[in-house]
Amino acid sequence: MRKLLFFMPLAVFLILSVVFYLQLGKDAQYMPSALVGKKVPEFTLVSLQDDQVYTHKDLPNTPYLINFWGTWCPACHVEHPFLMELANSGVPIVGIDYKDEKVLAEQWLEQKGNPYQVILMDEIGNFGVDMGVTGAPETFVVDRSGVVVYRHQGVINAENWPEIKGYMK
């Protein structure tokens, strides 16, 4: 029994070494989405622009982006100018004002511009949970049949846009 206890730390060390070795070279930021390959979940959200109620049936029937953002999110401030460029070049973007206050979101859009075709408010974050959002900004590519084909965590910019654009077919 004492010999077994003597080798226990060595065994734990070897097991942990193998686990860590297998993780080398993997992208620590990558987080798969359970929604990729599935339809956008059903929802009922209110529009920031006109207080109309929207459901998943009201979303575009062409490829588009769903972008979760918030005025409280520093990275969203960085991403916003590039979203403006995308919108000006014709990329359809549905904005989800995530866990935010309506007044602050309206001020943000008035000051920075509005890249979104539709802006829906997810004040409590329920739709974000259904989409598997872990934070903002987070963007999903949705195909013409309403299926999520790609998920991007973090800022969209000129560097990563070519990869994301490849999913908009």
Short mmCIF file of N, CA and C in Angstrom, two decimals:
data_model
loop_
_atom_site.label_atom_id
_atom_site.label_comp_id
_atom_site.label_asym_id
_atom_site.label_seq_id
_atom_site.Cartn_x
_atom_site.Cartn_y
_atom_site.Cartn_z
N MET A 1 0.83 -1.20 0.00
CA MET A 1 0.00 0.00 0.00
C MET A 1 0.87 1.26 0.00
N ARG A 2 1.96 1.25 0.77
CA ARG A 2 2.85 2.41 0.83
C ARG A 2 3.54 2.65 -0.50
N LYS A 3 3.87 1.56 -1.20
CA LYS A 3 4.51 1.71 -2.51
C LYS A 3 3.56 2.38 -3.49
N LEU A 4 2.27 2.03 -3.40
CA LEU A 4 1.26 2.63 -4.27
C LEU A 4 1.16 4.13 -4.00
N LEU A 5 1.15 4.52 -2.75
CA LEU A 5 1.09 5.94 -2.39
C LEU A 5 2.33 6.68 -2.87
N PHE A 6 3.46 6.01 -2.88
CA PHE A 6 4.71 6.60 -3.31
C PHE A 6 4.66 6.93 -4.82
N PHE A 7 4.03 6.07 -5.61
CA PHE A 7 3.97 6.27 -7.07
C PHE A 7 2.77 7.11 -7.53
N MET A 8 1.84 7.39 -6.63
CA MET A 8 0.64 8.15 -7.00
C MET A 8 0.98 9.54 -7.57
N PRO A 9 1.84 10.35 -6.95
CA PRO A 9 2.17 11.66 -7.54
C PRO A 9 2.80 11.52 -8.93
N LEU A 10 3.62 10.53 -9.12
CA LEU A 10 4.22 10.31 -10.43
C LEU A 10 3.16 9.95 -11.48
N ALA A 11 2.22 9.12 -11.11
CA ALA A 11 1.14 8.74 -12.03
C ALA A 11 0.28 9.96 -12.39
N VAL A 12 -0.06 10.78 -11.42
CA VAL A 12 -0.85 11.99 -11.68
C VAL A 12 -0.08 12.93 -12.59
N PHE A 13 1.22 13.09 -12.32
CA PHE A 13 2.05 13.94 -13.16
C PHE A 13 2.07 13.45 -14.61
N LEU A 14 2.24 12.17 -14.81
CA LEU A 14 2.28 11.60 -16.16
C LEU A 14 0.95 11.78 -16.89
N ILE A 15 -0.14 11.56 -16.21
CA ILE A 15 -1.47 11.73 -16.82
C ILE A 15 -1.68 13.19 -17.23
N LEU A 16 -1.36 14.12 -16.33
CA LEU A 16 -1.51 15.54 -16.65
C LEU A 16 -0.58 15.95 -17.79
N SER A 17 0.60 15.41 -17.82
CA SER A 17 1.55 15.72 -18.90
C SER A 17 0.99 15.30 -20.25
N VAL A 18 0.39 14.13 -20.31
CA VAL A 18 -0.21 13.65 -21.57
C VAL A 18 -1.37 14.55 -21.98
N VAL A 19 -2.23 14.92 -21.03
CA VAL A 19 -3.37 15.79 -21.34
C VAL A 19 -2.88 17.14 -21.86
N PHE A 20 -1.91 17.75 -21.21
CA PHE A 20 -1.39 19.04 -21.65
C PHE A 20 -0.70 18.92 -23.01
N TYR A 21 0.03 17.84 -23.23
CA TYR A 21 0.70 17.63 -24.51
C TYR A 21 -0.31 17.55 -25.65
N LEU A 22 -1.43 16.87 -25.41
CA LEU A 22 -2.45 16.73 -26.45
C LEU A 22 -3.12 18.07 -26.79
N GLN A 23 -3.05 19.04 -25.88
CA GLN A 23 -3.66 20.35 -26.10
C GLN A 23 -2.73 21.32 -26.82
N LEU A 24 -1.46 20.99 -26.95
CA LEU A 24 -0.51 21.88 -27.62
C LEU A 24 -0.92 22.12 -29.06
N GLY A 25 -0.85 23.37 -29.48
CA GLY A 25 -1.15 23.72 -30.87
C GLY A 25 -2.62 23.94 -31.14
N LYS A 26 -3.47 23.67 -30.18
CA LYS A 26 -4.91 23.89 -30.38
C LYS A 26 -5.24 25.34 -30.06
N ASP A 27 -6.22 25.88 -30.76
CA ASP A 27 -6.66 27.27 -30.55
C ASP A 27 -7.44 27.35 -29.25
N ALA A 28 -6.88 28.02 -28.27
CA ALA A 28 -7.54 28.13 -26.97
C ALA A 28 -8.78 28.99 -27.02
N GLN A 29 -8.91 29.84 -28.04
CA GLN A 29 -10.07 30.71 -28.17
C GLN A 29 -11.24 30.03 -28.88
N TYR A 30 -10.97 28.94 -29.59
CA TYR A 30 -12.01 28.27 -30.36
C TYR A 30 -13.04 27.64 -29.44
N MET A 31 -14.29 27.93 -29.73
CA MET A 31 -15.37 27.35 -28.96
C MET A 31 -16.46 26.95 -29.95
N PRO A 32 -16.66 25.67 -30.17
CA PRO A 32 -17.64 25.25 -31.17
C PRO A 32 -19.05 25.67 -30.76
N SER A 33 -19.89 25.83 -31.73
CA SER A 33 -21.27 26.21 -31.48
C SER A 33 -22.17 25.02 -31.75
N ALA A 34 -23.05 24.75 -30.81
CA ALA A 34 -24.02 23.67 -30.99
C ALA A 34 -25.03 24.03 -32.05
N LEU A 35 -25.11 25.30 -32.43
CA LEU A 35 -26.11 25.74 -33.41
C LEU A 35 -25.66 25.60 -34.85
N VAL A 36 -24.37 25.46 -35.09
CA VAL A 36 -23.92 25.35 -36.47
C VAL A 36 -24.58 24.13 -37.10
N GLY A 37 -25.23 24.37 -38.24
CA GLY A 37 -25.98 23.31 -38.91
C GLY A 37 -27.43 23.24 -38.51
N LYS A 38 -27.86 24.12 -37.61
CA LYS A 38 -29.26 24.13 -37.15
C LYS A 38 -29.89 25.48 -37.45
N LYS A 39 -31.21 25.51 -37.48
CA LYS A 39 -31.95 26.75 -37.72
C LYS A 39 -31.78 27.70 -36.54
N VAL A 40 -31.90 28.99 -36.84
CA VAL A 40 -31.90 30.01 -35.79
C VAL A 40 -33.07 29.68 -34.84
N PRO A 41 -32.83 29.65 -33.53
CA PRO A 41 -33.90 29.31 -32.59
C PRO A 41 -35.08 30.29 -32.68
N GLU A 42 -36.24 29.79 -32.36
CA GLU A 42 -37.43 30.65 -32.33
C GLU A 42 -37.25 31.70 -31.25
N PHE A 43 -37.77 32.90 -31.52
CA PHE A 43 -37.67 33.99 -30.56
C PHE A 43 -38.80 34.98 -30.81
N THR A 44 -39.03 35.81 -29.84
CA THR A 44 -39.91 36.98 -29.96
C THR A 44 -39.18 38.12 -29.28
N LEU A 45 -38.75 39.10 -30.10
CA LEU A 45 -38.01 40.25 -29.57
C LEU A 45 -38.60 41.53 -30.14
N VAL A 46 -38.39 42.60 -29.42
CA VAL A 46 -38.89 43.92 -29.83
C VAL A 46 -37.79 44.68 -30.55
N SER A 47 -38.18 45.38 -31.62
CA SER A 47 -37.24 46.18 -32.39
C SER A 47 -36.88 47.44 -31.62
N LEU A 48 -35.61 47.78 -31.67
CA LEU A 48 -35.13 49.00 -31.04
C LEU A 48 -35.66 50.23 -31.79
N GLN A 49 -35.83 50.10 -33.12
CA GLN A 49 -36.18 51.25 -33.95
C GLN A 49 -37.66 51.64 -33.85
N ASP A 50 -38.54 50.65 -33.85
CA ASP A 50 -39.96 51.01 -33.95
C ASP A 50 -40.87 50.25 -32.98
N ASP A 51 -40.30 49.57 -32.01
CA ASP A 51 -41.05 48.82 -30.99
C ASP A 51 -41.94 47.72 -31.57
N GLN A 52 -41.72 47.33 -32.83
CA GLN A 52 -42.47 46.22 -33.40
C GLN A 52 -41.91 44.91 -32.84
N VAL A 53 -42.77 43.90 -32.78
CA VAL A 53 -42.36 42.59 -32.33
C VAL A 53 -41.91 41.77 -33.54
N TYR A 54 -40.74 41.15 -33.41
CA TYR A 54 -40.18 40.31 -34.47
C TYR A 54 -40.04 38.88 -33.96
N THR A 55 -40.15 37.94 -34.89
CA THR A 55 -39.87 36.54 -34.60
C THR A 55 -38.83 36.06 -35.61
N HIS A 56 -38.40 34.82 -35.46
CA HIS A 56 -37.42 34.26 -36.39
C HIS A 56 -37.94 34.25 -37.82
N LYS A 57 -39.24 34.27 -37.99
CA LYS A 57 -39.85 34.26 -39.33
C LYS A 57 -39.66 35.60 -40.05
N ASP A 58 -39.34 36.65 -39.31
CA ASP A 58 -39.16 37.98 -39.89
C ASP A 58 -37.73 38.26 -40.34
N LEU A 59 -36.84 37.31 -40.14
CA LEU A 59 -35.44 37.51 -40.52
C LEU A 59 -35.28 37.37 -42.04
N PRO A 60 -34.20 37.92 -42.60
CA PRO A 60 -34.01 37.89 -44.06
C PRO A 60 -34.00 36.46 -44.62
N ASN A 61 -34.39 36.33 -45.88
CA ASN A 61 -34.33 35.01 -46.54
C ASN A 61 -33.16 34.95 -47.52
N THR A 62 -32.14 35.74 -47.23
CA THR A 62 -30.86 35.72 -47.95
C THR A 62 -29.79 35.52 -46.88
N PRO A 63 -28.57 35.16 -47.26
CA PRO A 63 -27.52 35.05 -46.24
C PRO A 63 -27.32 36.38 -45.51
N TYR A 64 -27.13 36.31 -44.21
CA TYR A 64 -26.97 37.52 -43.40
C TYR A 64 -26.17 37.21 -42.14
N LEU A 65 -25.79 38.26 -41.45
CA LEU A 65 -25.09 38.15 -40.18
C LEU A 65 -26.05 38.49 -39.04
N ILE A 66 -25.92 37.79 -37.94
CA ILE A 66 -26.55 38.19 -36.68
C ILE A 66 -25.40 38.62 -35.78
N ASN A 67 -25.40 39.88 -35.37
CA ASN A 67 -24.32 40.45 -34.58
C ASN A 67 -24.84 40.84 -33.20
N PHE A 68 -24.32 40.18 -32.17
CA PHE A 68 -24.65 40.53 -30.78
C PHE A 68 -23.67 41.60 -30.32
N TRP A 69 -24.21 42.71 -29.81
CA TRP A 69 -23.38 43.84 -29.40
C TRP A 69 -24.02 44.53 -28.20
N GLY A 70 -23.27 45.40 -27.57
CA GLY A 70 -23.80 46.19 -26.46
C GLY A 70 -22.95 47.43 -26.26
N THR A 71 -23.57 48.48 -25.78
CA THR A 71 -22.84 49.72 -25.54
C THR A 71 -21.82 49.56 -24.43
N TRP A 72 -21.99 48.58 -23.58
CA TRP A 72 -21.11 48.30 -22.45
C TRP A 72 -19.86 47.53 -22.88
N CYS A 73 -19.81 47.11 -24.12
CA CYS A 73 -18.77 46.20 -24.62
C CYS A 73 -17.65 46.97 -25.31
N PRO A 74 -16.44 47.02 -24.73
CA PRO A 74 -15.33 47.75 -25.36
C PRO A 74 -14.98 47.24 -26.76
N ALA A 75 -14.99 45.93 -26.95
CA ALA A 75 -14.65 45.37 -28.26
C ALA A 75 -15.70 45.74 -29.31
N CYS A 76 -16.94 45.96 -28.90
CA CYS A 76 -17.99 46.36 -29.84
C CYS A 76 -17.70 47.75 -30.41
N HIS A 77 -17.10 48.62 -29.60
CA HIS A 77 -16.71 49.95 -30.07
C HIS A 77 -15.65 49.83 -31.17
N VAL A 78 -14.74 48.87 -30.99
CA VAL A 78 -13.67 48.65 -31.97
C VAL A 78 -14.26 48.07 -33.26
N GLU A 79 -15.21 47.17 -33.13
CA GLU A 79 -15.79 46.47 -34.29
C GLU A 79 -16.73 47.35 -35.11
N HIS A 80 -17.38 48.29 -34.49
CA HIS A 80 -18.47 49.05 -35.13
C HIS A 80 -18.09 49.72 -36.46
N PRO A 81 -16.95 50.40 -36.57
CA PRO A 81 -16.61 51.01 -37.86
C PRO A 81 -16.53 49.99 -39.01
N PHE A 82 -16.04 48.79 -38.72
CA PHE A 82 -15.96 47.78 -39.78
C PHE A 82 -17.36 47.28 -40.14
N LEU A 83 -18.25 47.17 -39.15
CA LEU A 83 -19.63 46.79 -39.46
C LEU A 83 -20.28 47.85 -40.35
N MET A 84 -19.95 49.11 -40.12
CA MET A 84 -20.47 50.18 -40.99
C MET A 84 -19.98 49.97 -42.43
N GLU A 85 -18.71 49.62 -42.59
CA GLU A 85 -18.17 49.35 -43.93
C GLU A 85 -18.90 48.19 -44.58
N LEU A 86 -19.13 47.12 -43.82
CA LEU A 86 -19.83 45.96 -44.37
C LEU A 86 -21.24 46.33 -44.82
N ALA A 87 -21.94 47.06 -43.97
CA ALA A 87 -23.31 47.47 -44.31
C ALA A 87 -23.31 48.35 -45.55
N ASN A 88 -22.36 49.27 -45.65
CA ASN A 88 -22.28 50.16 -46.82
C ASN A 88 -21.95 49.39 -48.10
N SER A 89 -21.32 48.21 -47.95
CA SER A 89 -21.01 47.40 -49.13
C SER A 89 -22.13 46.40 -49.43
N GLY A 90 -23.22 46.46 -48.66
CA GLY A 90 -24.39 45.64 -48.96
C GLY A 90 -24.55 44.36 -48.15
N VAL A 91 -23.71 44.16 -47.14
CA VAL A 91 -23.84 42.97 -46.30
C VAL A 91 -25.01 43.17 -45.33
N PRO A 92 -26.02 42.29 -45.37
CA PRO A 92 -27.15 42.42 -44.45
C PRO A 92 -26.76 41.97 -43.04
N ILE A 93 -27.03 42.84 -42.07
CA ILE A 93 -26.67 42.55 -40.68
C ILE A 93 -27.89 42.79 -39.79
N VAL A 94 -28.23 41.77 -39.00
CA VAL A 94 -29.26 41.90 -37.98
C VAL A 94 -28.53 42.13 -36.66
N GLY A 95 -28.81 43.23 -36.00
CA GLY A 95 -28.15 43.54 -34.75
C GLY A 95 -28.99 43.10 -33.57
N ILE A 96 -28.35 42.48 -32.60
CA ILE A 96 -29.02 42.12 -31.35
C ILE A 96 -28.37 42.93 -30.25
N ASP A 97 -29.11 43.93 -29.75
CA ASP A 97 -28.62 44.76 -28.65
C ASP A 97 -28.72 43.91 -27.39
N TYR A 98 -27.58 43.41 -26.95
CA TYR A 98 -27.50 42.34 -25.96
C TYR A 98 -27.28 42.89 -24.55
N LYS A 99 -28.23 42.59 -23.67
CA LYS A 99 -28.14 42.97 -22.25
C LYS A 99 -27.79 44.44 -22.10
N ASP A 100 -28.58 45.28 -22.72
CA ASP A 100 -28.29 46.71 -22.79
C ASP A 100 -29.55 47.51 -22.48
N GLU A 101 -29.38 48.80 -22.38
CA GLU A 101 -30.51 49.71 -22.16
C GLU A 101 -30.86 50.41 -23.47
N LYS A 102 -32.14 50.52 -23.74
CA LYS A 102 -32.61 51.08 -25.00
C LYS A 102 -32.06 52.48 -25.25
N VAL A 103 -32.11 53.34 -24.25
CA VAL A 103 -31.67 54.72 -24.40
C VAL A 103 -30.19 54.78 -24.78
N LEU A 104 -29.37 53.97 -24.12
CA LEU A 104 -27.94 53.96 -24.42
C LEU A 104 -27.68 53.45 -25.84
N ALA A 105 -28.42 52.43 -26.25
CA ALA A 105 -28.26 51.88 -27.61
C ALA A 105 -28.67 52.91 -28.65
N GLU A 106 -29.75 53.63 -28.41
CA GLU A 106 -30.19 54.66 -29.36
C GLU A 106 -29.14 55.76 -29.48
N GLN A 107 -28.56 56.18 -28.35
CA GLN A 107 -27.51 57.20 -28.38
C GLN A 107 -26.29 56.71 -29.15
N TRP A 108 -25.89 55.47 -28.90
CA TRP A 108 -24.74 54.85 -29.58
C TRP A 108 -24.93 54.90 -31.09
N LEU A 109 -26.09 54.47 -31.56
CA LEU A 109 -26.36 54.40 -33.00
C LEU A 109 -26.45 55.80 -33.62
N GLU A 110 -26.98 56.74 -32.86
CA GLU A 110 -27.06 58.12 -33.35
C GLU A 110 -25.66 58.71 -33.52
N GLN A 111 -24.77 58.40 -32.60
CA GLN A 111 -23.40 58.93 -32.65
C GLN A 111 -22.51 58.19 -33.64
N LYS A 112 -22.62 56.87 -33.70
CA LYS A 112 -21.68 56.05 -34.47
C LYS A 112 -22.22 55.60 -35.82
N GLY A 113 -23.53 55.71 -36.02
CA GLY A 113 -24.14 55.22 -37.24
C GLY A 113 -24.77 53.85 -37.01
N ASN A 114 -25.65 53.47 -37.94
CA ASN A 114 -26.40 52.23 -37.80
C ASN A 114 -26.11 51.29 -38.96
N PRO A 115 -25.35 50.22 -38.71
CA PRO A 115 -25.05 49.27 -39.78
C PRO A 115 -26.11 48.17 -39.94
N TYR A 116 -27.14 48.20 -39.10
CA TYR A 116 -28.08 47.09 -39.02
C TYR A 116 -29.36 47.32 -39.83
N GLN A 117 -29.81 46.26 -40.51
CA GLN A 117 -31.10 46.33 -41.19
C GLN A 117 -32.22 46.32 -40.16
N VAL A 118 -32.04 45.52 -39.14
CA VAL A 118 -32.99 45.40 -38.03
C VAL A 118 -32.17 45.34 -36.76
N ILE A 119 -32.67 45.99 -35.71
CA ILE A 119 -32.01 45.90 -34.40
C ILE A 119 -33.05 45.41 -33.41
N LEU A 120 -32.76 44.27 -32.81
CA LEU A 120 -33.67 43.67 -31.84
C LEU A 120 -33.04 43.75 -30.46
N MET A 121 -33.88 43.97 -29.47
CA MET A 121 -33.39 44.11 -28.10
C MET A 121 -33.51 42.79 -27.34
N ASP A 122 -32.39 42.33 -26.82
CA ASP A 122 -32.34 41.14 -25.97
C ASP A 122 -31.87 41.59 -24.60
N GLU A 123 -32.73 42.34 -23.93
CA GLU A 123 -32.34 43.00 -22.68
C GLU A 123 -31.98 42.02 -21.57
N ILE A 124 -32.67 40.91 -21.50
CA ILE A 124 -32.41 39.94 -20.45
C ILE A 124 -31.33 38.94 -20.88
N GLY A 125 -31.22 38.72 -22.18
CA GLY A 125 -30.20 37.82 -22.70
C GLY A 125 -30.70 36.43 -23.02
N ASN A 126 -32.02 36.21 -23.01
CA ASN A 126 -32.55 34.88 -23.27
C ASN A 126 -32.24 34.38 -24.68
N PHE A 127 -32.37 35.25 -25.67
CA PHE A 127 -32.07 34.85 -27.04
C PHE A 127 -30.57 34.55 -27.17
N GLY A 128 -29.76 35.35 -26.51
CA GLY A 128 -28.32 35.09 -26.50
C GLY A 128 -28.00 33.72 -25.93
N VAL A 129 -28.68 33.34 -24.87
CA VAL A 129 -28.48 32.01 -24.29
C VAL A 129 -28.88 30.94 -25.31
N ASP A 130 -30.02 31.13 -25.96
CA ASP A 130 -30.48 30.17 -26.97
C ASP A 130 -29.50 30.04 -28.13
N MET A 131 -28.82 31.14 -28.45
CA MET A 131 -27.84 31.13 -29.54
C MET A 131 -26.46 30.63 -29.06
N GLY A 132 -26.29 30.49 -27.76
CA GLY A 132 -25.00 30.03 -27.23
C GLY A 132 -23.97 31.13 -27.11
N VAL A 133 -24.43 32.37 -27.01
CA VAL A 133 -23.53 33.51 -26.90
C VAL A 133 -22.79 33.47 -25.57
N THR A 134 -21.48 33.68 -25.64
CA THR A 134 -20.67 33.71 -24.42
C THR A 134 -20.23 35.12 -24.07
N GLY A 135 -20.45 36.06 -24.96
CA GLY A 135 -20.08 37.45 -24.72
C GLY A 135 -20.26 38.24 -26.00
N ALA A 136 -19.97 39.52 -25.91
CA ALA A 136 -20.11 40.36 -27.10
C ALA A 136 -18.74 40.95 -27.42
N PRO A 137 -18.48 41.22 -28.68
CA PRO A 137 -19.32 40.92 -29.82
C PRO A 137 -19.22 39.44 -30.21
N GLU A 138 -20.30 38.96 -30.74
CA GLU A 138 -20.34 37.61 -31.26
C GLU A 138 -21.25 37.64 -32.49
N THR A 139 -20.81 37.00 -33.56
CA THR A 139 -21.52 37.10 -34.83
C THR A 139 -21.74 35.71 -35.42
N PHE A 140 -22.93 35.54 -35.98
CA PHE A 140 -23.31 34.28 -36.61
C PHE A 140 -23.61 34.55 -38.08
N VAL A 141 -23.18 33.65 -38.95
CA VAL A 141 -23.55 33.70 -40.36
C VAL A 141 -24.72 32.75 -40.53
N VAL A 142 -25.79 33.26 -41.15
CA VAL A 142 -27.00 32.47 -41.36
C VAL A 142 -27.24 32.39 -42.86
N ASP A 143 -27.53 31.18 -43.35
CA ASP A 143 -27.75 31.03 -44.79
C ASP A 143 -29.20 31.38 -45.17
N ARG A 144 -29.50 31.30 -46.46
CA ARG A 144 -30.81 31.73 -46.95
C ARG A 144 -31.97 30.90 -46.41
N SER A 145 -31.69 29.70 -45.90
CA SER A 145 -32.77 28.88 -45.34
C SER A 145 -32.88 29.03 -43.82
N GLY A 146 -32.12 29.96 -43.24
CA GLY A 146 -32.23 30.23 -41.80
C GLY A 146 -31.37 29.33 -40.94
N VAL A 147 -30.40 28.65 -41.54
CA VAL A 147 -29.51 27.76 -40.80
C VAL A 147 -28.21 28.49 -40.45
N VAL A 148 -27.78 28.36 -39.21
CA VAL A 148 -26.52 28.95 -38.77
C VAL A 148 -25.39 28.11 -39.38
N VAL A 149 -24.51 28.77 -40.14
CA VAL A 149 -23.43 28.04 -40.80
C VAL A 149 -22.05 28.38 -40.21
N TYR A 150 -21.98 29.44 -39.41
CA TYR A 150 -20.69 29.82 -38.83
C TYR A 150 -20.92 30.71 -37.62
N ARG A 151 -20.00 30.59 -36.66
CA ARG A 151 -20.03 31.44 -35.47
C ARG A 151 -18.66 32.06 -35.30
N HIS A 152 -18.65 33.37 -35.04
CA HIS A 152 -17.38 34.08 -34.80
C HIS A 152 -17.47 34.79 -33.46
N GLN A 153 -16.53 34.48 -32.58
CA GLN A 153 -16.45 35.17 -31.30
C GLN A 153 -15.41 36.27 -31.41
N GLY A 154 -15.77 37.44 -30.94
CA GLY A 154 -14.84 38.56 -30.97
C GLY A 154 -15.11 39.51 -32.12
N VAL A 155 -14.18 40.42 -32.29
CA VAL A 155 -14.31 41.51 -33.26
C VAL A 155 -14.18 40.98 -34.69
N ILE A 156 -15.08 41.42 -35.56
CA ILE A 156 -14.93 41.19 -37.00
C ILE A 156 -14.15 42.38 -37.54
N ASN A 157 -13.12 42.07 -38.35
CA ASN A 157 -12.29 43.14 -38.91
C ASN A 157 -11.83 42.74 -40.32
N ALA A 158 -11.05 43.59 -40.93
CA ALA A 158 -10.59 43.33 -42.30
C ALA A 158 -9.74 42.07 -42.38
N GLU A 159 -9.07 41.73 -41.30
CA GLU A 159 -8.21 40.55 -41.30
C GLU A 159 -8.99 39.24 -41.31
N ASN A 160 -10.06 39.15 -40.51
CA ASN A 160 -10.80 37.89 -40.44
C ASN A 160 -12.05 37.85 -41.32
N TRP A 161 -12.42 38.99 -41.90
CA TRP A 161 -13.61 39.03 -42.74
C TRP A 161 -13.57 38.08 -43.94
N PRO A 162 -12.45 37.93 -44.64
CA PRO A 162 -12.46 37.00 -45.79
C PRO A 162 -12.90 35.58 -45.42
N GLU A 163 -12.46 35.09 -44.27
CA GLU A 163 -12.89 33.74 -43.84
C GLU A 163 -14.40 33.73 -43.56
N ILE A 164 -14.87 34.74 -42.83
CA ILE A 164 -16.29 34.80 -42.47
C ILE A 164 -17.15 34.94 -43.73
N LYS A 165 -16.71 35.80 -44.64
CA LYS A 165 -17.45 36.04 -45.88
C LYS A 165 -17.61 34.75 -46.69
N GLY A 166 -16.64 33.87 -46.58
CA GLY A 166 -16.71 32.59 -47.29
C GLY A 166 -17.90 31.74 -46.92
N TYR A 167 -18.48 31.98 -45.77
CA TYR A 167 -19.65 31.23 -45.32
C TYR A 167 -20.97 31.86 -45.79
N MET A 168 -20.90 33.05 -46.37
CA MET A 168 -22.13 33.75 -46.80
C MET A 168 -22.51 33.38 -48.23
N LYS A 169 -22.96 32.15 -48.41
CA LYS A 169 -23.33 31.67 -49.74
C LYS A 169 -24.82 31.47 -49.84
#
